[in-house]
Short mmCIF file of N, CA and C and ligand atoms in Angstrom, two decimals:
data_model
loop_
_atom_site.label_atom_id
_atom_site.label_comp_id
_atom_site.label_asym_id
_atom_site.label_seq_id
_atom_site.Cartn_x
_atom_site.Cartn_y
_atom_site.Cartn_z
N UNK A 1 0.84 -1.20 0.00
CA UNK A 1 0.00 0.00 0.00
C UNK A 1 0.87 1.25 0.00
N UNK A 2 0.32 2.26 -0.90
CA UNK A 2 1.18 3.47 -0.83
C UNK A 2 0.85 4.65 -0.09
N UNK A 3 1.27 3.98 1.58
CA UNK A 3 1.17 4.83 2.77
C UNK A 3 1.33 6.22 2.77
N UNK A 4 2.21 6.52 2.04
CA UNK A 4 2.47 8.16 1.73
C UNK A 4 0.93 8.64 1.43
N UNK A 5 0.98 8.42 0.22
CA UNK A 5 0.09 8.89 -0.91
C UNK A 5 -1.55 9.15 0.02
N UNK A 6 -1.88 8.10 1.01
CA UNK A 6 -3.12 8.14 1.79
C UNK A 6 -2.72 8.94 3.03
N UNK A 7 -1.64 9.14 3.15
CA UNK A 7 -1.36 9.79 4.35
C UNK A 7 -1.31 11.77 3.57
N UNK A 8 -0.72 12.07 2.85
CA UNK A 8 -0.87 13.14 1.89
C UNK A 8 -2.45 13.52 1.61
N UNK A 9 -3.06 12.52 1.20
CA UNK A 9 -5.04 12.86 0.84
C UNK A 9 -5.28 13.35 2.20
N UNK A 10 -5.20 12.63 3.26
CA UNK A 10 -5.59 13.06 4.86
C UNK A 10 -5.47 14.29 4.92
N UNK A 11 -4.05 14.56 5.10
CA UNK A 11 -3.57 15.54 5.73
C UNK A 11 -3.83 17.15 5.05
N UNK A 12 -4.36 17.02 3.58
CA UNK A 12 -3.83 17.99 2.80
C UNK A 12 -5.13 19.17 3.82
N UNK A 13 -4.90 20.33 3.48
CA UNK A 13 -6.19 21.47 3.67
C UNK A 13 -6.08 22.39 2.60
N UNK A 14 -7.22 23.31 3.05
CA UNK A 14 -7.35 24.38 2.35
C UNK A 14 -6.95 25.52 3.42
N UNK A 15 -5.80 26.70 2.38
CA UNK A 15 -4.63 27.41 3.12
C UNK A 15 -4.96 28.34 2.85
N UNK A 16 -5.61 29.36 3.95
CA UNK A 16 -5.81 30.27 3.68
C UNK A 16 -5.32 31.65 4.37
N UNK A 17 -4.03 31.59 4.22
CA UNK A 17 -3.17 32.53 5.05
C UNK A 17 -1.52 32.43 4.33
N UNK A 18 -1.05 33.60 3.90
CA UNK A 18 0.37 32.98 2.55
C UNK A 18 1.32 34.11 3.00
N UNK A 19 2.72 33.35 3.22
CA UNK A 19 3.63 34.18 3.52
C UNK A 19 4.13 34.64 2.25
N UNK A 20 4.48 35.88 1.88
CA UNK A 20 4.72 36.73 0.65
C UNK A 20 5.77 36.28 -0.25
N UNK A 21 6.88 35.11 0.10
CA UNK A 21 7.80 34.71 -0.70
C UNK A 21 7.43 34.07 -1.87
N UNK A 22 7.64 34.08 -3.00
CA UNK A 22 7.00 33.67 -4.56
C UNK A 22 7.62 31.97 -4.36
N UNK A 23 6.90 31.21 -4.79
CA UNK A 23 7.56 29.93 -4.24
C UNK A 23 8.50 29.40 -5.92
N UNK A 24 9.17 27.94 -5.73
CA UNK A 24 10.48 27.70 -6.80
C UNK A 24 9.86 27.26 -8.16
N UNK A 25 10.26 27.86 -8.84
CA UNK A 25 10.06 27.21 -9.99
C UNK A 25 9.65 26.04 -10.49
N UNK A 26 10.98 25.18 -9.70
CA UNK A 26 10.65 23.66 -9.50
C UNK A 26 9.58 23.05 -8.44
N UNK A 27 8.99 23.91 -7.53
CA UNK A 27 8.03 23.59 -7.30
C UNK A 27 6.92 23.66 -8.17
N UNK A 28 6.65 24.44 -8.80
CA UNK A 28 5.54 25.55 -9.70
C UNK A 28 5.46 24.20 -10.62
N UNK A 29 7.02 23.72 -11.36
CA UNK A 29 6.73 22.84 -12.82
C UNK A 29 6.10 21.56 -11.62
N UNK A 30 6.77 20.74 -10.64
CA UNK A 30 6.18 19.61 -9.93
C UNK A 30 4.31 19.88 -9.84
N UNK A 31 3.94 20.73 -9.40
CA UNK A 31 2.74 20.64 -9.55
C UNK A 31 2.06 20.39 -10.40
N UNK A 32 2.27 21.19 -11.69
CA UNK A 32 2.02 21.27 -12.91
C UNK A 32 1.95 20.71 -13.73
N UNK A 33 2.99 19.70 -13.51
CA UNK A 33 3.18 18.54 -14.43
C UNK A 33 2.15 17.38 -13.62
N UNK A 34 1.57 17.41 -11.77
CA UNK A 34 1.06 16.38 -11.27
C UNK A 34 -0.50 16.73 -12.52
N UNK A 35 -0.71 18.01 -12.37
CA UNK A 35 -1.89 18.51 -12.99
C UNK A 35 -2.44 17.64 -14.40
N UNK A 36 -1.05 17.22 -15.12
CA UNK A 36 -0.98 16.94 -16.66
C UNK A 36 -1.44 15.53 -16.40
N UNK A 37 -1.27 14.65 -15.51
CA UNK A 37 -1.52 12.95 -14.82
C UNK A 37 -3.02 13.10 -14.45
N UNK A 38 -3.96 13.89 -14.51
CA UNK A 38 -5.02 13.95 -14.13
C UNK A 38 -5.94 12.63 -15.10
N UNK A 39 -6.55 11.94 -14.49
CA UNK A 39 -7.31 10.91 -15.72
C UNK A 39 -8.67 12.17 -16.58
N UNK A 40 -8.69 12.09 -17.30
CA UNK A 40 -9.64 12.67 -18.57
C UNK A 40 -10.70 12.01 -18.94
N UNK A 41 -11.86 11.94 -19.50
CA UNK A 41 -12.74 11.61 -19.92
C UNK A 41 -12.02 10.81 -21.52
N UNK A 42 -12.14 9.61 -21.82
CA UNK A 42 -11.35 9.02 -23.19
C UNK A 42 -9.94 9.45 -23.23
N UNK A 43 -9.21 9.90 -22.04
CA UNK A 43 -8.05 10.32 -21.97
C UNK A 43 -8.08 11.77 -22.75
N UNK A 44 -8.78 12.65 -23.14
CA UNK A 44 -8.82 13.77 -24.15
C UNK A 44 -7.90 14.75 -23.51
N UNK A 45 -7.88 14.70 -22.65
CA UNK A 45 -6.58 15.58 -22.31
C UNK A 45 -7.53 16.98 -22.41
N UNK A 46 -8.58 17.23 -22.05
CA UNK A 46 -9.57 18.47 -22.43
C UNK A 46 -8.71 19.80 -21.87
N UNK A 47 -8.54 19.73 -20.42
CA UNK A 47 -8.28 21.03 -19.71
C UNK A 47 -7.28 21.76 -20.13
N UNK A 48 -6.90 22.78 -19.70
CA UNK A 48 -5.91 23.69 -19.77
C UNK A 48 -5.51 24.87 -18.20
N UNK A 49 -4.41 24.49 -18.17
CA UNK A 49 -4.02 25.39 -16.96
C UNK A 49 -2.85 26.52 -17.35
N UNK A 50 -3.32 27.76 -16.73
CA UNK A 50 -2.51 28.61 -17.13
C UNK A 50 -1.87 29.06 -15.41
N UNK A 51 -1.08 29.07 -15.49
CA UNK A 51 0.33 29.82 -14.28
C UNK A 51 0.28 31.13 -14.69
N UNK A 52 0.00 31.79 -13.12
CA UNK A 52 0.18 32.84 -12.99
C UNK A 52 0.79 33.58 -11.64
N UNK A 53 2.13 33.90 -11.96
CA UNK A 53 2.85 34.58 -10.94
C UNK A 53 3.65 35.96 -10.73
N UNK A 54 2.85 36.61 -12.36
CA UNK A 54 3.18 38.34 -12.02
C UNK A 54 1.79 38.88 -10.93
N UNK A 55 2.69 39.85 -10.36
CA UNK A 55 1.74 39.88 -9.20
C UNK A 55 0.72 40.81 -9.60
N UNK A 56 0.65 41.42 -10.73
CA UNK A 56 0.36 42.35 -11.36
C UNK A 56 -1.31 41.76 -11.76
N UNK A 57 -1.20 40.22 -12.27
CA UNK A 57 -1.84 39.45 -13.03
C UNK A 57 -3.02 39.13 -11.51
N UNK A 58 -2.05 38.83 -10.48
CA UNK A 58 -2.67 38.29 -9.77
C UNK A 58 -3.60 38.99 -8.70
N UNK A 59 -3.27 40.38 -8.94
CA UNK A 59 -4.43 41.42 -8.03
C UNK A 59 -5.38 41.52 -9.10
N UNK A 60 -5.19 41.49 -10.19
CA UNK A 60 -6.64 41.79 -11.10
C UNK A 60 -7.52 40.44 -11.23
N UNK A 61 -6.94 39.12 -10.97
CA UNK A 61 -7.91 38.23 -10.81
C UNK A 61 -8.43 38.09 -9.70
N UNK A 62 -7.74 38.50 -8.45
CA UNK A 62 -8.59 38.99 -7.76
C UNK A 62 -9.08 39.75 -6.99
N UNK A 63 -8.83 40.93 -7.97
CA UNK A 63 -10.33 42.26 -7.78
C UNK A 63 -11.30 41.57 -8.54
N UNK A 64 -11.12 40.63 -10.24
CA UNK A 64 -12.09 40.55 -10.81
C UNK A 64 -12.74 39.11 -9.72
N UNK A 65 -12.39 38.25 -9.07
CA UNK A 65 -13.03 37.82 -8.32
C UNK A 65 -13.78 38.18 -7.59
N UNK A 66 -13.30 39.12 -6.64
CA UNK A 66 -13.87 40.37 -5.23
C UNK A 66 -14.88 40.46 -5.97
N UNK A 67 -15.12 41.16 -7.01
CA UNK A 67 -15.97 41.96 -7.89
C UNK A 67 -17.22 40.91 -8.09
N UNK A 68 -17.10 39.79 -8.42
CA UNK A 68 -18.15 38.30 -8.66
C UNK A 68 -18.35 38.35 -7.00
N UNK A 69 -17.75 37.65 -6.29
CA UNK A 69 -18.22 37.82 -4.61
C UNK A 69 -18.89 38.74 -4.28
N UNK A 70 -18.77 40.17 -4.75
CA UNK A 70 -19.38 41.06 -3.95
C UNK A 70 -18.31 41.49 -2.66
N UNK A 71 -17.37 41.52 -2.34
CA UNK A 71 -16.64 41.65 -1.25
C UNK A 71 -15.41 42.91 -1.70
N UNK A 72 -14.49 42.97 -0.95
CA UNK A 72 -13.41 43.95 -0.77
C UNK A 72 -12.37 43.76 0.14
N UNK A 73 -12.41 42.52 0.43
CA UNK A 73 -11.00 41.38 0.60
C UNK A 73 -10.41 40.54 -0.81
N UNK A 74 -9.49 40.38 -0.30
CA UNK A 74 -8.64 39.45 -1.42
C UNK A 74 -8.95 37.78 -1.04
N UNK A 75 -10.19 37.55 -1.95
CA UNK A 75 -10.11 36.00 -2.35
C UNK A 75 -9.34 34.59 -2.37
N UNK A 76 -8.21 35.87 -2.50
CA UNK A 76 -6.53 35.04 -3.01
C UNK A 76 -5.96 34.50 -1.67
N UNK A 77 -6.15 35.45 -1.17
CA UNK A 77 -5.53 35.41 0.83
C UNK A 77 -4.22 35.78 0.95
N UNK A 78 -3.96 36.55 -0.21
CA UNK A 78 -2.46 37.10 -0.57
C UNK A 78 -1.13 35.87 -0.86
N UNK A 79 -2.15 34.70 -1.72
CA UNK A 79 -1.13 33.72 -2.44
C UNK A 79 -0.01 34.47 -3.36
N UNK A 80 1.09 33.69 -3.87
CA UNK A 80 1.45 34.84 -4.80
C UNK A 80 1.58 33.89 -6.44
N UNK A 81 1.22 32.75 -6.21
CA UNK A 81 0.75 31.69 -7.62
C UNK A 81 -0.90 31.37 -7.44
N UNK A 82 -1.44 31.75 -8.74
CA UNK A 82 -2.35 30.97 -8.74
C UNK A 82 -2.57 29.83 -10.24
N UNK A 83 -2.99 28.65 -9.87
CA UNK A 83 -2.95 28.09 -11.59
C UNK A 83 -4.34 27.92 -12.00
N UNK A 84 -5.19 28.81 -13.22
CA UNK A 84 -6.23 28.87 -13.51
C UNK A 84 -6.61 27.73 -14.31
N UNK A 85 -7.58 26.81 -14.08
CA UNK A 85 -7.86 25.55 -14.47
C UNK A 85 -8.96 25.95 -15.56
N UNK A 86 -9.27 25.87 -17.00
CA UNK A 86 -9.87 25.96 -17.48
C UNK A 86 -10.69 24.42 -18.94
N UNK A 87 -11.82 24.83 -19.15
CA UNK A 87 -12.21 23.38 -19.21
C UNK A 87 -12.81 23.48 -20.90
N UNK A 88 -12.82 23.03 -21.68
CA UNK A 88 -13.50 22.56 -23.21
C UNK A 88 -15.08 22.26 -23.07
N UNK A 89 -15.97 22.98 -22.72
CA UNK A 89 -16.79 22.63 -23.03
C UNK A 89 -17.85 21.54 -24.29
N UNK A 90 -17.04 21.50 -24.97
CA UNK A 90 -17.56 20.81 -26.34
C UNK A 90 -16.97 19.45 -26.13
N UNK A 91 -16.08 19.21 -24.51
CA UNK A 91 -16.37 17.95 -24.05
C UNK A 91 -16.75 17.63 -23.49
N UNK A 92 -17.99 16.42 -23.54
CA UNK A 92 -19.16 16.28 -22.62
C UNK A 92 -18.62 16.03 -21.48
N UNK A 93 -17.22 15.67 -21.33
CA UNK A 93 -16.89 15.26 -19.60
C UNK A 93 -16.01 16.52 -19.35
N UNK A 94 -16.22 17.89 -19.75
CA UNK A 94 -15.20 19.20 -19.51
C UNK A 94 -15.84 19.02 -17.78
N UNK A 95 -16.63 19.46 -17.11
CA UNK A 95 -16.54 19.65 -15.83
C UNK A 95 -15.86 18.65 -14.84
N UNK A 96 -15.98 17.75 -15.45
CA UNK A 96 -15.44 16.22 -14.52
C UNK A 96 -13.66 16.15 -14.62
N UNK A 97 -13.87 16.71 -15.70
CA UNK A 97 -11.86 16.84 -16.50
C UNK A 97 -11.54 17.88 -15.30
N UNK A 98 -11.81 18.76 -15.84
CA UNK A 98 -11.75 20.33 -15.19
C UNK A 98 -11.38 19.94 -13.61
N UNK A 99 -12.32 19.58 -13.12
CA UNK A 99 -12.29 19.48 -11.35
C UNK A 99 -10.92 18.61 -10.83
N UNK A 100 -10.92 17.19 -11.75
CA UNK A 100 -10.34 16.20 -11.74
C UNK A 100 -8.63 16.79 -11.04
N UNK A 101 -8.10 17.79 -12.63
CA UNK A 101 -7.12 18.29 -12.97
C UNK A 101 -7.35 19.57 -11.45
N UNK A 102 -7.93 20.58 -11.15
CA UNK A 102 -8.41 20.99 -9.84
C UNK A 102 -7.81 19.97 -8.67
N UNK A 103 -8.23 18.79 -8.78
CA UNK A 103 -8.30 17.93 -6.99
C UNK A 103 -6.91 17.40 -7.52
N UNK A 104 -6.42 17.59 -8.56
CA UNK A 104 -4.91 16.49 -8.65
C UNK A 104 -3.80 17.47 -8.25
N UNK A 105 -4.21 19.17 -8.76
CA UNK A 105 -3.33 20.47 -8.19
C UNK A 105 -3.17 20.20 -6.69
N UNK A 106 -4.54 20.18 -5.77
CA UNK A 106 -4.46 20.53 -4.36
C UNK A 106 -3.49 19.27 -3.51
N UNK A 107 -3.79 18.46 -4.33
CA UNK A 107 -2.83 17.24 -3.76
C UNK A 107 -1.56 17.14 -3.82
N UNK A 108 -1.13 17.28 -5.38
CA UNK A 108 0.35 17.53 -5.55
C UNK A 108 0.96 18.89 -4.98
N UNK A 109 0.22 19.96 -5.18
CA UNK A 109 0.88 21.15 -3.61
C UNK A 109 1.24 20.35 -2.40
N UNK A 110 0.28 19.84 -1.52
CA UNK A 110 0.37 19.19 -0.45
C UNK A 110 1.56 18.20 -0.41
N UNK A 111 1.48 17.41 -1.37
CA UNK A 111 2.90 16.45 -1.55
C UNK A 111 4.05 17.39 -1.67
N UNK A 112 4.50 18.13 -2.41
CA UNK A 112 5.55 19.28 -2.25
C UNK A 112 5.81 20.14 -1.20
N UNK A 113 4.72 20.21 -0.34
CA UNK A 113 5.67 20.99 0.50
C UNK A 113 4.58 22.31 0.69
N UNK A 114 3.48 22.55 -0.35
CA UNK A 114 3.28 23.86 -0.61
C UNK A 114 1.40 23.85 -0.01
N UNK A 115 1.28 25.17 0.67
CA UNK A 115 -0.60 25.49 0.46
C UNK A 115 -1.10 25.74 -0.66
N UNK A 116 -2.07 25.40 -0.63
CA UNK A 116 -3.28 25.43 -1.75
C UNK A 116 -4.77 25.81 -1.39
N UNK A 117 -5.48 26.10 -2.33
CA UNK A 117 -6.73 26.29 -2.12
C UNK A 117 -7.63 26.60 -3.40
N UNK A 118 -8.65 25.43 -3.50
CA UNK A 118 -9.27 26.00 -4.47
C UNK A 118 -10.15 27.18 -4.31
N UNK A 119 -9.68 28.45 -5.16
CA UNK A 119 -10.72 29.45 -5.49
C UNK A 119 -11.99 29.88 -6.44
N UNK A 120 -12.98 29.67 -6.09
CA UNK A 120 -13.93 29.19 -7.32
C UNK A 120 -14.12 30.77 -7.50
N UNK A 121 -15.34 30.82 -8.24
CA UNK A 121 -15.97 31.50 -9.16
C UNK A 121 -15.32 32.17 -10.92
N UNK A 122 -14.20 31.19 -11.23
CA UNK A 122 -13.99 31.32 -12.07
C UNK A 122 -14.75 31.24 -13.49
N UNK A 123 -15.50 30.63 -13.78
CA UNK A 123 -16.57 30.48 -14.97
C UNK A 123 -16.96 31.94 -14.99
N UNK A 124 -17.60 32.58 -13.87
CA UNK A 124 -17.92 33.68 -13.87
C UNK A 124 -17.14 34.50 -14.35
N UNK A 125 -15.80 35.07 -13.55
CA UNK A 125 -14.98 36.16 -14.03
C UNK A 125 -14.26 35.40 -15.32
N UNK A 126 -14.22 34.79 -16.12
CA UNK A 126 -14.28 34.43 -17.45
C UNK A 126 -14.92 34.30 -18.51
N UNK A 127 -16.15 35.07 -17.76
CA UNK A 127 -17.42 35.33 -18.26
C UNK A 127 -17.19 36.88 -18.73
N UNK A 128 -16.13 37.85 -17.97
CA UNK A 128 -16.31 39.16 -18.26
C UNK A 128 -15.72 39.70 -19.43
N UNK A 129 -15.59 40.90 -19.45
CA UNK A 129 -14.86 41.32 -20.58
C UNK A 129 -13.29 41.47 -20.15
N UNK A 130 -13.10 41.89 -18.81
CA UNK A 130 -11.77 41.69 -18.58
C UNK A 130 -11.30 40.12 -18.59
N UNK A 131 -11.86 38.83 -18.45
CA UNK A 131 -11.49 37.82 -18.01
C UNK A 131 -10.95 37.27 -19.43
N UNK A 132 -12.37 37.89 -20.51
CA UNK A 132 -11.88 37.21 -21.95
C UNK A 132 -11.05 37.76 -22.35
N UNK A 133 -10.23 39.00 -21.87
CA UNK A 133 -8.92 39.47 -22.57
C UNK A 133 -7.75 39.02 -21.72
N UNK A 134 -7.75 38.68 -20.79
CA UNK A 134 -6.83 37.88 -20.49
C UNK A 134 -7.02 35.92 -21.18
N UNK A 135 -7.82 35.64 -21.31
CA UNK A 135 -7.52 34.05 -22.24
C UNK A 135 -7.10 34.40 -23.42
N UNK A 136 -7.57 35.89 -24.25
CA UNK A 136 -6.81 35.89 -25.59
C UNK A 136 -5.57 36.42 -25.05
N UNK A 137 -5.24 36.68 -24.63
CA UNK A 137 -3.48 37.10 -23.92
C UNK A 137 -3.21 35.75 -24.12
N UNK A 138 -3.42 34.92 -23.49
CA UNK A 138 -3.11 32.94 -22.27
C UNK A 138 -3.40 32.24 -24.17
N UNK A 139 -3.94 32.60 -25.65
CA UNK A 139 -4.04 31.97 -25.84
C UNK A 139 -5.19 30.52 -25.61
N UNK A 140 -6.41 31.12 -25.03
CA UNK A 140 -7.03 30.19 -24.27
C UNK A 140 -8.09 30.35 -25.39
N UNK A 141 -8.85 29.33 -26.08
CA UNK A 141 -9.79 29.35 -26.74
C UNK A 141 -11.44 29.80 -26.23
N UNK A 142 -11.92 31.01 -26.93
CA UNK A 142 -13.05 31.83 -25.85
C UNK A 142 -14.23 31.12 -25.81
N UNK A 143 -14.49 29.47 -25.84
CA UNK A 143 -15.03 28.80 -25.97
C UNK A 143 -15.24 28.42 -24.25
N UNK A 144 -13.87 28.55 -24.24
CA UNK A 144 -13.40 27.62 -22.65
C UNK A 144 -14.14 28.22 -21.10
N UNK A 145 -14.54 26.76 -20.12
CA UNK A 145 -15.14 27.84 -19.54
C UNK A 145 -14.10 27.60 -17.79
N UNK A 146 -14.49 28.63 -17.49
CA UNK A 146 -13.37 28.27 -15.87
C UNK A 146 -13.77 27.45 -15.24
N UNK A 147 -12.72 26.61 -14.54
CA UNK A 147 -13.85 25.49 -13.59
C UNK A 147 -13.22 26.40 -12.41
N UNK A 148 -11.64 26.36 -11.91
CA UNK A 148 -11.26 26.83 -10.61
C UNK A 148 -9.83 27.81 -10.44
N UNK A 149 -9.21 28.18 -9.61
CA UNK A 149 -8.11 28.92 -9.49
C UNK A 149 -7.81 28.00 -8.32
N UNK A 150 -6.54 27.14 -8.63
CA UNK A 150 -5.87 26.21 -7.80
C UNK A 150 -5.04 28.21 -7.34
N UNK A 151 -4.73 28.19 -5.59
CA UNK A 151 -3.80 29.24 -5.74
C UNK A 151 -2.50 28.13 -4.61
N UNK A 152 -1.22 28.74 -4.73
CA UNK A 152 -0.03 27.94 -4.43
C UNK A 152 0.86 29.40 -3.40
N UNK A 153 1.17 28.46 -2.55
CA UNK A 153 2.28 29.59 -2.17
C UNK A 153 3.01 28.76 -0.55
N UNK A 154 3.76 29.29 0.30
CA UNK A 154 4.02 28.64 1.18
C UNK A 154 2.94 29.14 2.45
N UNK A 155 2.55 28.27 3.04
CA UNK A 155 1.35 28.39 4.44
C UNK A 155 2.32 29.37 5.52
N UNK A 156 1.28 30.53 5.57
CA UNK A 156 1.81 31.04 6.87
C UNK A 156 1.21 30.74 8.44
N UNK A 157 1.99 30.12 9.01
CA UNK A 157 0.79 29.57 10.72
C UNK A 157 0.57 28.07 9.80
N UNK A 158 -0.40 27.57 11.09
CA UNK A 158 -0.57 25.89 10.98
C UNK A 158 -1.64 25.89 10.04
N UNK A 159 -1.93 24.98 9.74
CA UNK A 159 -3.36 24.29 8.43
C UNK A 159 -4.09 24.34 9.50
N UNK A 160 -5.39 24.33 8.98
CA UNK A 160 -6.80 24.84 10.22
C UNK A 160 -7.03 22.95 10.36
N UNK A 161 -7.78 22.86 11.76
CA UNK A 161 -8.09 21.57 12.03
C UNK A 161 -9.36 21.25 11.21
N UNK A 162 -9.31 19.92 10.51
CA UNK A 162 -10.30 19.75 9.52
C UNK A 162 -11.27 19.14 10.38
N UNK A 163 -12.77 19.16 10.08
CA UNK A 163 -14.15 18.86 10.39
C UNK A 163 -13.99 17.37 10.83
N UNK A 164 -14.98 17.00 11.35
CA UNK A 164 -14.81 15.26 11.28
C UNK A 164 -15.60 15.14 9.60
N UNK A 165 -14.94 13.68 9.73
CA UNK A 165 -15.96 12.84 8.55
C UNK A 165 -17.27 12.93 8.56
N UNK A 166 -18.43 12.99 7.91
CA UNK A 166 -19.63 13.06 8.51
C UNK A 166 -19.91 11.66 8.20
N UNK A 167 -20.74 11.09 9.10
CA UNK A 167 -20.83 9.69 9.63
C UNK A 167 -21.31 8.75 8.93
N UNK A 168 -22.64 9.31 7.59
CA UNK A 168 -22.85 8.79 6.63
C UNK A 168 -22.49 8.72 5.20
N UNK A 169 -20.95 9.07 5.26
CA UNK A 169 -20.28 9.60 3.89
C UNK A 169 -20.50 8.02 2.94
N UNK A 170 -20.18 7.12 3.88
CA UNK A 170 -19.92 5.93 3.14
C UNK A 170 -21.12 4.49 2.96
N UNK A 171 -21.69 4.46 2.42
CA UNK A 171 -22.50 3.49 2.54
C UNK A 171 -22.39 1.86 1.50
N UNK A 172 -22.67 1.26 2.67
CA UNK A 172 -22.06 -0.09 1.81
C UNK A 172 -23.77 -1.06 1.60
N UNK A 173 -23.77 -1.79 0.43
CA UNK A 173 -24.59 -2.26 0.00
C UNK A 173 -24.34 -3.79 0.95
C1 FMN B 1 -15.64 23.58 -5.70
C2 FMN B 1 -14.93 24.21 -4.54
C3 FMN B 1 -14.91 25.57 -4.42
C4 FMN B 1 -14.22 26.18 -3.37
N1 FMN B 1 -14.16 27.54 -3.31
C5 FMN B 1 -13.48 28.14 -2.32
C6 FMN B 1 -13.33 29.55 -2.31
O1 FMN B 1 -13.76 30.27 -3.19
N2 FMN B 1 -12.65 30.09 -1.28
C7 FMN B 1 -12.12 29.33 -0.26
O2 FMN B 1 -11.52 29.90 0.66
N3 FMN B 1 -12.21 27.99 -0.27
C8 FMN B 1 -12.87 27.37 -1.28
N4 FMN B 1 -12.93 26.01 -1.34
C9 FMN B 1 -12.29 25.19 -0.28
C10 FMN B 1 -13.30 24.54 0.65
O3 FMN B 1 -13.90 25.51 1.46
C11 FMN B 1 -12.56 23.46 1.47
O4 FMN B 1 -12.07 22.47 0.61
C12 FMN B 1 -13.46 22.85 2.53
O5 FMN B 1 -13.84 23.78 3.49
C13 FMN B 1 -12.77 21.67 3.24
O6 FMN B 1 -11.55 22.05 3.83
P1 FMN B 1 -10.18 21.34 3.44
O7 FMN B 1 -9.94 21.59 1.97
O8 FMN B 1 -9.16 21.98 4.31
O9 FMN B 1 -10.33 19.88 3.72
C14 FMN B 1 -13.58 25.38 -2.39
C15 FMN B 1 -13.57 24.00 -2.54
C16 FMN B 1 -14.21 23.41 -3.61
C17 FMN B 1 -14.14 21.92 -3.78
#
């Protein structure tokens, strides 16, 4: 059994507190590449993730987030990577791809060393007019729709204590 690997799913959280150092490169590609191992619908390889670590990039996704929330905090929690997961709609399994490639980011952070957190409301702010000029920047076909914003950076303070299991998660026939 690959004790790590179940011990890593456990442990991982959602980090929402980031000390300001831009994290390594070689961390950034390790994730990135866990992202590319994601299983696909017929293997199609649908999604697309774009890296983003000018910081420039990364206050306007999220003001344009803030802006979908309704709020006037940073969404981000002052990460200083985020990797925008985006999905092919014109494949019937784009949301399932999409998330897949999403839950394979938060894990492989966790295995490296690094916090994570998925930030949703991306479909939305890719919905705007600022969001679609950044995918024609990224190259992103304006077809595509957002599933999430994996964001990356190193955890500042401890990971929050996670919930219990709830008692009927599992049911056996
Ligand atoms: C689809 C989805 C959307 C989420 N959106 C947000 C979000 O916008 N902001 C946030 O702080 N956490 C977000 N999260 C993280 C969840 O709140 C978190 O996974 C949950 O509370 C369980 O905590 P854990 O990840 O530490 O186990 C999201 C998680 C998922 C799966």
């Amino acid at each position: 059994m690959k004790l790590e690997t179940l011990q890593s799913i456990r442990e991982r959280r959602s980090i929402r507190a980031y000390r300001p150092e831009q994290i390594s490169r070689e961390e950034l590609d390790t994730v990135l590449e866990a992202g590319t191992w994601a299983p696909t619908g017929m293997g199609r390889q649908s999604p697309k993730m774009v890296a983003v670590q000018d910081p420039e990039t990364i206050a306007l996704l999220s003001r344009l987030n803030a802006r979908v929330l309704g709020s006037d905090t940073d969404p981000f929690y002052g990460a200083p990577t985020a990797v925008v997961v985006f999905a092919d709609p014109e494949v019937p399994t784009w949301l399932e791809d999409g998330s897949l490639v999403m839950g394979t980011l938060l894990l492989a952070a966790h295995a490296a060393g690094l916090g994570s957190c998925w930030i949703h409301r991306a479909r939305q702010v890719f919905e705007t007019a600022e969001g679609k000029a950044l995918m024609k920047r990224w190259g992103i076909p304006d077809r595509f729709v957002g599933v999430g914003h994996c964001i990356l950076g190193y955890a500042a303070g401890e990971a929050p204590q996670p919930k219990p299991r709830k008692a009927d998660y599992i049911v056996r026939d």
